[in-house]
Tab-separated table of C-alpha atoms in Angstrom:
chain	number	residue	atom	x	y	z
A	1	UNK	CA	-0.264	-0.086	-0.020
A	2	UNK	CA	3.062	2.398	-0.039
A	3	UNK	CA	2.801	2.930	-3.789
A	4	UNK	CA	-0.812	3.630	-3.102
A	5	UNK	CA	-0.528	6.441	-0.330
A	6	UNK	CA	2.591	8.020	-2.231
A	7	UNK	CA	-0.141	8.556	-5.230
A	8	UNK	CA	-2.915	9.812	-3.005
A	9	UNK	CA	-0.829	12.376	-1.101
A	10	UNK	CA	0.842	13.662	-4.678
A	11	UNK	CA	-2.736	13.938	-6.073
A	12	UNK	CA	-4.073	15.901	-3.496
A	13	UNK	CA	-1.559	16.974	-0.816
A	14	UNK	CA	0.509	20.025	-1.669
A	15	UNK	CA	4.357	19.563	-0.451
A	16	UNK	CA	5.289	20.832	2.919
A	17	UNK	CA	2.282	20.058	4.265
A	18	UNK	CA	0.667	17.780	6.898
A	19	UNK	CA	-1.637	14.967	7.042
A	20	UNK	CA	-3.252	12.827	9.703
A	21	UNK	CA	-3.996	8.848	10.056
A	22	UNK	CA	-6.150	7.864	12.952
A	23	UNK	CA	-5.655	4.422	11.827
A	24	UNK	CA	-1.793	3.706	11.572
A	25	UNK	CA	-1.318	0.278	11.930
A	26	UNK	CA	2.583	-0.172	10.836
A	27	UNK	CA	3.172	3.158	9.592
A	28	UNK	CA	2.515	2.762	5.809
A	29	UNK	CA	1.043	6.257	5.556
A	30	UNK	CA	3.509	7.736	7.270
A	31	UNK	CA	6.042	6.182	5.388
A	32	UNK	CA	5.078	7.693	2.523
A	33	UNK	CA	4.203	11.175	3.577
A	34	UNK	CA	7.965	11.495	4.804
A	35	UNK	CA	9.520	10.132	1.710
A	36	UNK	CA	7.410	12.895	-0.130
A	37	UNK	CA	7.923	15.846	2.264
A	38	UNK	CA	4.830	15.498	4.095
A	39	UNK	CA	4.652	15.784	7.900
A	40	UNK	CA	2.791	12.597	9.064
A	41	UNK	CA	0.995	12.690	12.256
A	42	UNK	CA	-1.407	9.611	13.271
A	43	UNK	CA	-2.390	7.717	16.307
A	44	UNK	CA	-2.739	3.727	16.868
A	45	UNK	CA	-4.889	2.198	20.047
A	46	UNK	CA	-3.909	-1.536	18.808
A	47	UNK	CA	-0.533	-1.307	21.255
A	48	UNK	CA	0.433	-4.325	19.134
A	49	UNK	CA	1.280	-2.229	16.377
A	50	UNK	CA	3.325	0.502	18.434
A	51	UNK	CA	6.848	-0.666	18.366
A	52	UNK	CA	6.925	-1.646	15.176
A	53	UNK	CA	4.986	1.586	13.876
A	54	UNK	CA	7.722	3.717	15.870
A	55	UNK	CA	11.018	1.928	14.470
A	56	UNK	CA	9.659	2.172	10.858
A	57	UNK	CA	8.732	5.802	11.389
A	58	UNK	CA	12.280	6.476	12.927
A	59	UNK	CA	14.281	4.713	10.744
A	60	UNK	CA	12.729	6.641	7.848
A	61	UNK	CA	12.954	9.983	9.151
A	62	UNK	CA	16.744	9.206	10.071
A	63	UNK	CA	17.540	7.797	6.483
A	64	UNK	CA	15.467	10.511	4.435
A	65	UNK	CA	16.057	13.456	6.442
A	66	UNK	CA	19.257	12.645	8.310
A	67	UNK	CA	17.523	13.023	11.652
A	68	UNK	CA	14.857	11.928	14.147
A	69	UNK	CA	11.569	13.894	14.898
A	70	UNK	CA	9.830	11.177	15.993
A	71	UNK	CA	7.261	12.109	19.191
A	72	UNK	CA	5.165	8.910	20.351
A	73	UNK	CA	3.181	9.931	23.642
């Protein structure tokens, strides 16, 4: 679904803007946003996804931007 998220974001979200995903799961929407220079926000209530989500997003930020901008609360 990463390519689908990228296609959707390219079609409707201006670069430099932000998106919110209320059902982040393992973070595909956030990864696509980071790749396109869009700031991702979101939440996930299923705690079984939290560690994987955090690691995916943190690693992508470090690889794409060279820094870790991830805040999980």
